[in-house]
mmCIF file of N, CA and C in Angstrom:
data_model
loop_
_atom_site.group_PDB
_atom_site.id
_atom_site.type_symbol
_atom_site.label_atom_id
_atom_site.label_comp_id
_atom_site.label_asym_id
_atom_site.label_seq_id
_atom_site.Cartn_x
_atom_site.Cartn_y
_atom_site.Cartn_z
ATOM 1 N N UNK A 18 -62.294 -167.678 226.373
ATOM 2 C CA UNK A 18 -61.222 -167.527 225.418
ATOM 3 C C UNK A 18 -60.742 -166.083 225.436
ATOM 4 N N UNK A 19 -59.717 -165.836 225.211
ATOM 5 C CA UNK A 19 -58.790 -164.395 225.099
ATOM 6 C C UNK A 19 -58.613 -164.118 223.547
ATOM 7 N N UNK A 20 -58.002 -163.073 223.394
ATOM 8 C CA UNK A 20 -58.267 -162.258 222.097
ATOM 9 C C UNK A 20 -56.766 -162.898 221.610
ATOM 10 N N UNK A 21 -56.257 -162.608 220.641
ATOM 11 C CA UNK A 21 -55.463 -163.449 220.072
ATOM 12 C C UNK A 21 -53.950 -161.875 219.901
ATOM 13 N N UNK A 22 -53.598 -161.697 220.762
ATOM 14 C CA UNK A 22 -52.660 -160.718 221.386
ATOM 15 C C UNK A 22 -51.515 -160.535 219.630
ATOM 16 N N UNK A 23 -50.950 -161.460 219.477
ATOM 17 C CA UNK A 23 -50.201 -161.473 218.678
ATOM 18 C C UNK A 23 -50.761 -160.989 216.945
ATOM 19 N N UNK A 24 -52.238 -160.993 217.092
ATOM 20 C CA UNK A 24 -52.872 -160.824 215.875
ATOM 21 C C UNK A 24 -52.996 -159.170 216.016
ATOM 22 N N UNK A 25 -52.973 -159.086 216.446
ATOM 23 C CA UNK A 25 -53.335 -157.393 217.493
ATOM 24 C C UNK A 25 -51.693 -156.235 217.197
ATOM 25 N N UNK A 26 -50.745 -156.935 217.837
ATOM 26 C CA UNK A 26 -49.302 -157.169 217.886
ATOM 27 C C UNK A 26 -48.682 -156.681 215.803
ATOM 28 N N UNK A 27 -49.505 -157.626 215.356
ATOM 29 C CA UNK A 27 -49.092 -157.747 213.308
ATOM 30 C C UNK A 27 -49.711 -156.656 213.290
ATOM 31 N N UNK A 28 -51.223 -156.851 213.208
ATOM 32 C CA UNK A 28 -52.100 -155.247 212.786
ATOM 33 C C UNK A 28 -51.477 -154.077 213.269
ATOM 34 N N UNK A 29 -50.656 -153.626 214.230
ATOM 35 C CA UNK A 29 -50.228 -152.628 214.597
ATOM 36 C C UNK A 29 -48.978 -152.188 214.290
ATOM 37 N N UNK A 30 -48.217 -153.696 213.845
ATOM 38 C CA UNK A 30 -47.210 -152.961 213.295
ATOM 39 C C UNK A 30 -47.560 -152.610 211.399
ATOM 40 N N UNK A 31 -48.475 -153.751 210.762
ATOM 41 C CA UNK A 31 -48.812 -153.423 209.620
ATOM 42 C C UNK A 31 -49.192 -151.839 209.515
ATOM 43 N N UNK A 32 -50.003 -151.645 210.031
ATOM 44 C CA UNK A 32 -50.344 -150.327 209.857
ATOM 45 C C UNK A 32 -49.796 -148.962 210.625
ATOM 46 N N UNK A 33 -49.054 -149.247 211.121
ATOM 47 C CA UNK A 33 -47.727 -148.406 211.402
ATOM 48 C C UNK A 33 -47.452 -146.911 210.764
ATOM 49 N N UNK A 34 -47.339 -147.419 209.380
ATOM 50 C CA UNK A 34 -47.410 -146.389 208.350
ATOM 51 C C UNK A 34 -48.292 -145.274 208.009
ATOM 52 N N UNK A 35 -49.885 -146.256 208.512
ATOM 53 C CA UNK A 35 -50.625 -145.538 208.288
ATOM 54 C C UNK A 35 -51.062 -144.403 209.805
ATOM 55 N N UNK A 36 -50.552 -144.851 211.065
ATOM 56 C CA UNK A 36 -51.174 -144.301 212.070
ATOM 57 C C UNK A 36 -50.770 -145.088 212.979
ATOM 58 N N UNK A 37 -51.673 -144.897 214.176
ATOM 59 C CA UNK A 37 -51.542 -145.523 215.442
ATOM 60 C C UNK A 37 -52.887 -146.370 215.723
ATOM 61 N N UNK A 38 -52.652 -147.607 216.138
ATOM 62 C CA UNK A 38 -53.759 -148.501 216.193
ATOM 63 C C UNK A 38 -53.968 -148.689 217.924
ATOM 64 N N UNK A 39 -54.846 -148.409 218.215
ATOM 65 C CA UNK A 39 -55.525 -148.805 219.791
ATOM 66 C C UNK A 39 -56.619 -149.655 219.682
ATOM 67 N N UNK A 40 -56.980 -150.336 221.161
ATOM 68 C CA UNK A 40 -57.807 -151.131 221.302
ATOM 69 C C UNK A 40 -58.371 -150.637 222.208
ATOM 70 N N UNK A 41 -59.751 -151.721 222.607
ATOM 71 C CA UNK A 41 -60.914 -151.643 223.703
ATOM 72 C C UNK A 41 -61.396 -152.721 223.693
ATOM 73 N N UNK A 42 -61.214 -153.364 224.825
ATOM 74 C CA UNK A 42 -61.850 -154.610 225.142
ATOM 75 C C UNK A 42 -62.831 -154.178 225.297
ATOM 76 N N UNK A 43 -63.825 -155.614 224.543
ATOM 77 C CA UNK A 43 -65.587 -155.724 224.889
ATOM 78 C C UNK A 43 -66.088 -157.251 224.302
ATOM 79 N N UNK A 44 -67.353 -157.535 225.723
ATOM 80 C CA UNK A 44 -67.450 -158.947 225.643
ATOM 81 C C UNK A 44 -66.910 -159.731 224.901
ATOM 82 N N UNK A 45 -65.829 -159.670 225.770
ATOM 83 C CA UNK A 45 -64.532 -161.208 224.889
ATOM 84 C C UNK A 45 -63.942 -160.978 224.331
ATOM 85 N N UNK A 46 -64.165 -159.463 223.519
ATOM 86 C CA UNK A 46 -63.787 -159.260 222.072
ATOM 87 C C UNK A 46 -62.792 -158.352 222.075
ATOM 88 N N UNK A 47 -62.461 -157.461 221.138
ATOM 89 C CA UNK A 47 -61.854 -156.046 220.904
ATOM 90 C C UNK A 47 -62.132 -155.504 220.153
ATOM 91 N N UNK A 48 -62.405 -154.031 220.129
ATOM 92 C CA UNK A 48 -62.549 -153.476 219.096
ATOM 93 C C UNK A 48 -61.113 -152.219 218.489
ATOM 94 N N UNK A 49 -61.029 -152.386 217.387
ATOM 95 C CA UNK A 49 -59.190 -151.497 216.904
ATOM 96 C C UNK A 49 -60.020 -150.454 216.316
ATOM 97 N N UNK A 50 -59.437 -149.381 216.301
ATOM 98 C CA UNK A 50 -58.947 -148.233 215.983
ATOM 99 C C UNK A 50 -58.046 -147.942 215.281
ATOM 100 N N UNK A 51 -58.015 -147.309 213.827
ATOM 101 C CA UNK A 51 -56.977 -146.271 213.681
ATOM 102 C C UNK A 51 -56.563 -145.087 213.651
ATOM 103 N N UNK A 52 -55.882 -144.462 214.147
ATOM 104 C CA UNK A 52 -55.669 -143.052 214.295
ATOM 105 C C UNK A 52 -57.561 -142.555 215.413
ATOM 106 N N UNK A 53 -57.774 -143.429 216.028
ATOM 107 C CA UNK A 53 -59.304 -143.075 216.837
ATOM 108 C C UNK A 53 -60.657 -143.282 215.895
ATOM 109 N N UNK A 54 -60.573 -144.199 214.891
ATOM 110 C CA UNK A 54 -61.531 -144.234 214.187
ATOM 111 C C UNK A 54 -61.574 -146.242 214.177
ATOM 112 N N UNK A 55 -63.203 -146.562 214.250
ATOM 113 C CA UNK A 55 -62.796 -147.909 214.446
ATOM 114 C C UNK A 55 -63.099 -148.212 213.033
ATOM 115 N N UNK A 56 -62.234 -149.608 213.127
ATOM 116 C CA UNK A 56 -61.811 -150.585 211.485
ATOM 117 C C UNK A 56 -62.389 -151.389 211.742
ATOM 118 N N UNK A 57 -62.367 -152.064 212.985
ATOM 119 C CA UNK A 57 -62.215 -153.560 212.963
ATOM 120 C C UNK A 57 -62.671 -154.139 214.631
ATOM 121 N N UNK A 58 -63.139 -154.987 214.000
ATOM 122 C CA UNK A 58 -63.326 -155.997 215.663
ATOM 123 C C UNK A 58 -63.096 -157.262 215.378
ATOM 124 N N UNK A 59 -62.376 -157.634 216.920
ATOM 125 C CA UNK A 59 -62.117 -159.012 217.182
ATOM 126 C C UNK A 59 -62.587 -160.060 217.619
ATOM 127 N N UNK A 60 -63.035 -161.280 217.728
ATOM 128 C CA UNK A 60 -64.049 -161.688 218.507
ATOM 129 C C UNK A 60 -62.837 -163.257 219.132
ATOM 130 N N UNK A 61 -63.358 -163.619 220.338
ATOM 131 C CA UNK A 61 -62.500 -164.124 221.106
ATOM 132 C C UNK A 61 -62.810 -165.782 220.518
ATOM 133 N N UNK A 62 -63.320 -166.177 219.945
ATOM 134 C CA UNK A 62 -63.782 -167.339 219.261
ATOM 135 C C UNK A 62 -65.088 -167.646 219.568
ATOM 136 N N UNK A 63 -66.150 -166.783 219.602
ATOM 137 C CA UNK A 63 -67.304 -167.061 219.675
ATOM 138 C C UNK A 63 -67.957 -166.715 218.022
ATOM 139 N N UNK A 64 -67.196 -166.214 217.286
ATOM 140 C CA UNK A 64 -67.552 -166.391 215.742
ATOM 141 C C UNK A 64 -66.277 -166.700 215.145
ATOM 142 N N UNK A 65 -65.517 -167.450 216.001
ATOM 143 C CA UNK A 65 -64.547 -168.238 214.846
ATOM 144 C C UNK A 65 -63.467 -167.589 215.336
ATOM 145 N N UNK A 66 -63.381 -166.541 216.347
ATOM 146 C CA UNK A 66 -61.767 -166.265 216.438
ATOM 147 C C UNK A 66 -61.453 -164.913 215.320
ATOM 148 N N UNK A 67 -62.126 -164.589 214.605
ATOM 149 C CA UNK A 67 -61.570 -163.857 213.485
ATOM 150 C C UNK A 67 -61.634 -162.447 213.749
ATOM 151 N N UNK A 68 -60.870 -161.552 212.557
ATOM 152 C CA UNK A 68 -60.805 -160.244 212.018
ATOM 153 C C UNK A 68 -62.010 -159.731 211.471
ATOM 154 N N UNK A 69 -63.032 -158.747 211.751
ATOM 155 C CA UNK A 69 -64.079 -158.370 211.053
ATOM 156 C C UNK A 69 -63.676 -156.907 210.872
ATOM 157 N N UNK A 70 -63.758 -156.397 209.412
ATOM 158 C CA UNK A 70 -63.375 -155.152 209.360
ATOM 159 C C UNK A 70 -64.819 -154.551 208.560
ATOM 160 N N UNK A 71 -64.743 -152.965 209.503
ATOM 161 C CA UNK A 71 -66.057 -152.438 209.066
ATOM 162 C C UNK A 71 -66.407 -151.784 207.543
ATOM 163 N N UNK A 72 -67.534 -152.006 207.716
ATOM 164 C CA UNK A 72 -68.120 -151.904 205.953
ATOM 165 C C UNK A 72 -69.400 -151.083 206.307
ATOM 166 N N UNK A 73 -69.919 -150.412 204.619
ATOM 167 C CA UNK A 73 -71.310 -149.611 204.792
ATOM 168 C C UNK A 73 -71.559 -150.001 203.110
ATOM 169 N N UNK A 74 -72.903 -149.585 203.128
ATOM 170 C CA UNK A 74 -73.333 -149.600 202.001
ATOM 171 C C UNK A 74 -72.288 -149.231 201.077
ATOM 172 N N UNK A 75 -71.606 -148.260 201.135
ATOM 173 C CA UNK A 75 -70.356 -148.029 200.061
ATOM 174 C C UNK A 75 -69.360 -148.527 199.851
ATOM 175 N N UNK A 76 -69.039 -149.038 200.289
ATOM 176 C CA UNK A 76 -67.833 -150.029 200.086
ATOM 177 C C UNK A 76 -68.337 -151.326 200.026
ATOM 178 N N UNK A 77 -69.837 -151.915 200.106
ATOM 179 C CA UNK A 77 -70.405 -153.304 200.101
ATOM 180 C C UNK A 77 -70.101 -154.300 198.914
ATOM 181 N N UNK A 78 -70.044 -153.293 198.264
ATOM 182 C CA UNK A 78 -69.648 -154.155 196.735
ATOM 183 C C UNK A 78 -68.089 -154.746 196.567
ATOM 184 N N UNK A 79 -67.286 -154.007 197.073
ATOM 185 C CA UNK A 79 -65.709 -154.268 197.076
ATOM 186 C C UNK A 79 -65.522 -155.713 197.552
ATOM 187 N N UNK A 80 -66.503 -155.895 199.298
ATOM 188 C CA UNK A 80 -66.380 -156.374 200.430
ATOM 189 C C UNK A 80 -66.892 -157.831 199.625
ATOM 190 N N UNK A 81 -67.678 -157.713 198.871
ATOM 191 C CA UNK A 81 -68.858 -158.969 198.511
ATOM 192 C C UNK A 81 -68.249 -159.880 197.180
ATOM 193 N N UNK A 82 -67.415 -158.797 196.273
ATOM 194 C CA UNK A 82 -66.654 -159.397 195.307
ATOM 195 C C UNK A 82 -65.459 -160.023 195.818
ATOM 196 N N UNK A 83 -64.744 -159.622 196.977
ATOM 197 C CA UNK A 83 -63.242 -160.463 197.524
ATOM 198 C C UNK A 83 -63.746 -161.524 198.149
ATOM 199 N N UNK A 84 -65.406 -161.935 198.463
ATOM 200 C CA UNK A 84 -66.423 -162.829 199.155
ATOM 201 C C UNK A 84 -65.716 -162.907 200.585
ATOM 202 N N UNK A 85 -65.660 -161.468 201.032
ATOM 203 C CA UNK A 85 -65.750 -161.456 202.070
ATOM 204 C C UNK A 85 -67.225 -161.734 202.991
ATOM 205 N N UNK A 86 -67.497 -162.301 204.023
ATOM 206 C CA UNK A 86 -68.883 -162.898 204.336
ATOM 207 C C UNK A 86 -69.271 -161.955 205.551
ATOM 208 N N UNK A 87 -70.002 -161.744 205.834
ATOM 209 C CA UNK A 87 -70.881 -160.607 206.412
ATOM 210 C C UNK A 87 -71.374 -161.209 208.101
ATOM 211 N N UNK A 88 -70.815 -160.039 209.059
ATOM 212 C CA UNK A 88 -70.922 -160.580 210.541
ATOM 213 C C UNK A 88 -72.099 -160.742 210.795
ATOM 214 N N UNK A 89 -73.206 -162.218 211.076
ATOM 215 C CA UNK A 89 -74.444 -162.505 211.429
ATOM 216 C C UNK A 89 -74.146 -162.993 212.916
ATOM 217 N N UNK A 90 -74.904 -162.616 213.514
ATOM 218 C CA UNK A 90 -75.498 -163.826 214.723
ATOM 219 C C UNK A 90 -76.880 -163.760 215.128
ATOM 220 N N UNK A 91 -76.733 -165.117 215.558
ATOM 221 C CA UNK A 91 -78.354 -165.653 215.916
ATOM 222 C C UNK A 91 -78.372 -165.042 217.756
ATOM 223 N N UNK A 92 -79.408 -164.305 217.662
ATOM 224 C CA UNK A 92 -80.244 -163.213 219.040
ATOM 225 C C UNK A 92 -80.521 -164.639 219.998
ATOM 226 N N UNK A 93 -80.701 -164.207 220.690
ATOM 227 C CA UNK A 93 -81.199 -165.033 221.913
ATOM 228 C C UNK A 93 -82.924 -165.244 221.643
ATOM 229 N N UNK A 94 -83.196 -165.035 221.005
ATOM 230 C CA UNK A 94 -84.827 -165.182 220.821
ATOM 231 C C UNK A 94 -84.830 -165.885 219.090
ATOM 232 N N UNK A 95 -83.958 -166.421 218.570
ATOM 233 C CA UNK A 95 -83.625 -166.922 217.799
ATOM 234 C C UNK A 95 -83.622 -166.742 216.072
ATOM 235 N N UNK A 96 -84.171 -165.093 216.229
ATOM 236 C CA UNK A 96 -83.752 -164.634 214.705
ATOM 237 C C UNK A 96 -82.101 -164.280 214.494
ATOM 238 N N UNK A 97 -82.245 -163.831 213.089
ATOM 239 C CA UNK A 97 -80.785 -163.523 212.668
ATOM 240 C C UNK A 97 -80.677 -162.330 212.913
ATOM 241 N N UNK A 98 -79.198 -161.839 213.019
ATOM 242 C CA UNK A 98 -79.441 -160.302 213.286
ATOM 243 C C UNK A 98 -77.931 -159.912 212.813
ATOM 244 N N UNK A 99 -77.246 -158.427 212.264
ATOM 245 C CA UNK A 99 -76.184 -158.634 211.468
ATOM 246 C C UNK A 99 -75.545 -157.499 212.028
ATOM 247 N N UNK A 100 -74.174 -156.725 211.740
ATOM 248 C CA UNK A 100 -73.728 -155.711 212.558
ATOM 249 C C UNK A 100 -72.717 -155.225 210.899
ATOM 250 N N UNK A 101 -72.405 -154.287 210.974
ATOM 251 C CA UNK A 101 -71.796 -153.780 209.619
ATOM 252 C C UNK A 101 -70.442 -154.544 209.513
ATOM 253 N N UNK A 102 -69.808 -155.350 209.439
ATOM 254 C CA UNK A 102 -68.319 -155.670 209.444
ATOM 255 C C UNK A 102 -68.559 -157.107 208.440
ATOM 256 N N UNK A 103 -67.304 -157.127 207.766
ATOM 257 C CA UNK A 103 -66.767 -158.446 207.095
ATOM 258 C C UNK A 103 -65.825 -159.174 207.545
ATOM 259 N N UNK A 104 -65.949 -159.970 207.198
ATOM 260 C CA UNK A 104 -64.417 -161.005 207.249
ATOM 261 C C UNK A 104 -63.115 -160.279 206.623
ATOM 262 N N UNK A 105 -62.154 -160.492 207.300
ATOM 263 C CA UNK A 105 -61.074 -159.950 207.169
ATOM 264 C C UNK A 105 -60.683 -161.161 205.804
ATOM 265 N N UNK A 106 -60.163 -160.651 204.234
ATOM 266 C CA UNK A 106 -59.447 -161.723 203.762
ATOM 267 C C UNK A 106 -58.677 -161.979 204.463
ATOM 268 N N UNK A 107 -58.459 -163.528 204.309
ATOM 269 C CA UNK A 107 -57.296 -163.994 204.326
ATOM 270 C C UNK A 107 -55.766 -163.312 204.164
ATOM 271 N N UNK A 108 -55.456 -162.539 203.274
ATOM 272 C CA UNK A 108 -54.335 -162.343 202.551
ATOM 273 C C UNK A 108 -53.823 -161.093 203.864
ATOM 274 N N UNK A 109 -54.612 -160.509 204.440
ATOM 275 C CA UNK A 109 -54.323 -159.549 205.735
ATOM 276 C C UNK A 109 -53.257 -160.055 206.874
ATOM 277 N N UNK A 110 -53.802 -161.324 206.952
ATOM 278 C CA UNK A 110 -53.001 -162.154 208.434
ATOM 279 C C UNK A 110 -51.605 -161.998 208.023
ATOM 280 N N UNK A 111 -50.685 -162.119 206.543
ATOM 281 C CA UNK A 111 -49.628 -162.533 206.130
ATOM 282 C C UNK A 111 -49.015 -161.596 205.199
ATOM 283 N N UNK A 112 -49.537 -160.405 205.082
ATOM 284 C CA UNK A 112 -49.166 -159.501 204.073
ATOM 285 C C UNK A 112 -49.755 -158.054 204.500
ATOM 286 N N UNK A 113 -48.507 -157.345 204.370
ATOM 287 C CA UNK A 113 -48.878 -155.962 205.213
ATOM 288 C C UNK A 113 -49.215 -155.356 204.523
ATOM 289 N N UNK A 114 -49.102 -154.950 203.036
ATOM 290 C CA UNK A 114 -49.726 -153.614 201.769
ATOM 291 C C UNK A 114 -51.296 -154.386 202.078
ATOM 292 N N UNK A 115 -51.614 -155.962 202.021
ATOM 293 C CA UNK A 115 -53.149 -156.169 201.854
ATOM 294 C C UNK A 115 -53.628 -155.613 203.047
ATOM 295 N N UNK A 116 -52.927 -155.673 204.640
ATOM 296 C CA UNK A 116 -53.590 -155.285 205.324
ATOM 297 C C UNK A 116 -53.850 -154.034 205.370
ATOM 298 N N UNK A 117 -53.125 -153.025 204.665
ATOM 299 C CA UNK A 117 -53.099 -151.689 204.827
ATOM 300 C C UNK A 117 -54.251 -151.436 203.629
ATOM 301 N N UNK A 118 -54.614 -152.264 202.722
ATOM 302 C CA UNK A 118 -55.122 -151.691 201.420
ATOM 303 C C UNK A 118 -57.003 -151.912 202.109
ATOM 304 N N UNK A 119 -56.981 -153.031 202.733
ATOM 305 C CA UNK A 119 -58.066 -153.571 203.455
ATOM 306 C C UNK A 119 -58.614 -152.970 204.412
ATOM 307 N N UNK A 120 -57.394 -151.972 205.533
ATOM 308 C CA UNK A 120 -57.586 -151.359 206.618
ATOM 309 C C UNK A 120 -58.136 -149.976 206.256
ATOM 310 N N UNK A 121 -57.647 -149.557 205.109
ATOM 311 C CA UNK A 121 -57.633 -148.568 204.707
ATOM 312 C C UNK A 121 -59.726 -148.200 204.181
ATOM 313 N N UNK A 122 -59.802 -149.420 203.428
ATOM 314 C CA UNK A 122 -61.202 -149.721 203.000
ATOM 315 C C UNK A 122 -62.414 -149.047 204.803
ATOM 316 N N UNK A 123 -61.683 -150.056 205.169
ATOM 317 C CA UNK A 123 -62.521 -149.761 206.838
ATOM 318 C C UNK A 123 -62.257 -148.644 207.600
ATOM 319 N N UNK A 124 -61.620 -148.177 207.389
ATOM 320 C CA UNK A 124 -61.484 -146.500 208.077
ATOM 321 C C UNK A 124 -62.439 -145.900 207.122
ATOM 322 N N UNK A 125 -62.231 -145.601 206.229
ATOM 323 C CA UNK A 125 -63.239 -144.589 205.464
ATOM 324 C C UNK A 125 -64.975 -145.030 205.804
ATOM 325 N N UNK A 126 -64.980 -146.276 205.730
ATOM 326 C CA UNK A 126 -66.509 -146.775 206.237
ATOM 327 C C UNK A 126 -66.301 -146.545 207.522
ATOM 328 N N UNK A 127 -65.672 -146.438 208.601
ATOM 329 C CA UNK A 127 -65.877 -145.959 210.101
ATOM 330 C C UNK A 127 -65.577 -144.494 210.032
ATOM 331 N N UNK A 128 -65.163 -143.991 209.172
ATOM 332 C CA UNK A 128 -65.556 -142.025 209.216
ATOM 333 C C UNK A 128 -66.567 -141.705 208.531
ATOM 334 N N UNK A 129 -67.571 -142.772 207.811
ATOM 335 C CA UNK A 129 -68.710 -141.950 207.358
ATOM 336 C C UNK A 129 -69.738 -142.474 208.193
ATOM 337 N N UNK A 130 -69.432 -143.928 209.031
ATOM 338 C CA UNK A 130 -70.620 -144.068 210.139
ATOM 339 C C UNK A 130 -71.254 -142.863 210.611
ATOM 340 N N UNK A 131 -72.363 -142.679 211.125
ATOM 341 C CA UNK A 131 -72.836 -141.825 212.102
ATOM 342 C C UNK A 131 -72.056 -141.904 213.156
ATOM 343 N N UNK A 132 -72.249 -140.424 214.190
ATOM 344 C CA UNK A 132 -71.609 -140.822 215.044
ATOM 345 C C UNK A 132 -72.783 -140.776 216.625
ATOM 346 N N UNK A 133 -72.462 -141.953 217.516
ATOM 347 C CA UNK A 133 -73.482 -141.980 218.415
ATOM 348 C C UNK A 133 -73.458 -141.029 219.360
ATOM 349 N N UNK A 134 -74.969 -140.437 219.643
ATOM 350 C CA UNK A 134 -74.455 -139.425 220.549
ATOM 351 C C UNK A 134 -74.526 -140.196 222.062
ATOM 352 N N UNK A 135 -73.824 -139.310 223.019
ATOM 353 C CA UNK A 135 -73.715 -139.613 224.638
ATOM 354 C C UNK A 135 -74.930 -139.983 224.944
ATOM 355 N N UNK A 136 -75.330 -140.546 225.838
ATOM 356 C CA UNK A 136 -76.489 -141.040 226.592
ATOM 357 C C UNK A 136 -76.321 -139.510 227.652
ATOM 358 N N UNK A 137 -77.061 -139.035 227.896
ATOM 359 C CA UNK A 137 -77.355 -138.146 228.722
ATOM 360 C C UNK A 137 -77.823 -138.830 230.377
ATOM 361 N N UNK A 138 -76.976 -138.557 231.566
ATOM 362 C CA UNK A 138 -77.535 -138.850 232.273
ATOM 363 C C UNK A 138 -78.869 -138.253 232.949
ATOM 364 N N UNK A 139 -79.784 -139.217 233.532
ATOM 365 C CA UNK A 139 -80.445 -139.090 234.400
ATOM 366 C C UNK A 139 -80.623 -138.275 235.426
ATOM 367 N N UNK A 140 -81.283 -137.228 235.799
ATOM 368 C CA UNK A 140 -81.296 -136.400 237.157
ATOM 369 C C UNK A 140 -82.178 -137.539 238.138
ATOM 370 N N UNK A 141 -81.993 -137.928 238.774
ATOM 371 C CA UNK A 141 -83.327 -138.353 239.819
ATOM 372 C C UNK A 141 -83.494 -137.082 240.640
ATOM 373 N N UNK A 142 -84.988 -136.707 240.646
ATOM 374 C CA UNK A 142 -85.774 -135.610 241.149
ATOM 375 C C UNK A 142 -86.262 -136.017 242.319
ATOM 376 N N UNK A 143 -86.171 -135.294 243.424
ATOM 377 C CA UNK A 143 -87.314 -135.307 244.585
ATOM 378 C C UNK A 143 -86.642 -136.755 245.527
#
């Protein structure tokens, strides 16, 4: 399955106002950016096709009262395992202030993430 281009297409012009939205494909998926900070990931319909926008402990409460539902998947060794992002409401797909008010939520939780450092390469010696 492919990423849903036209959903990609709305989010970028919704948030327009606020910045510039880029992408990065990854397994199947995408992950958006605004202004270089990520919001949001896409998933190609291996969890439904949907909008997951990122969340942290601080903003969890906002995320849990709009019952937005929380990104799980089951590991290949068959526990649960979870990644910081919610369900995009509904009201985002069809309304640009919600997507901006929503997008807005997930930038601030993707500028207080940590940030990962580089993997350092390897010398092979000898």
């Amino acid at each position: 399955m492919s990423i849903d281009e036209g959903l990609i297409d709305w989010i970028s012009e919704a948030l327009e106002p606020m910045g510039t939205v880029t992408m990065r494909r990854m397994m199947g998926g995408a992950t958006l950016y605004l202004n270089g900070t990520i919001f949001a990931i896409m998933d190609s319909g291996t969890f439904g096709g949907a909008l997951w926008m990122k969340a942290d402990k601080e903003s969890e409460a906002i995320w849990e009262a709009a019952g937005c539902r929380a990104f799980t998947y089951e590991r290949k060794d068959g526990k649960m395992s979870s990644m910081p992002y919610r369900l995009a409401p509904d009201e985002v797909y069809d309304d640009a202030d919600e997507m901006r008010r929503w997008a807005a939520l997930a930038v601030e939780a993707g500028l207080r993430a940590p940030v990962k450092a580089a993997g350092k390469a390897k010398v092979k010696k000898g």
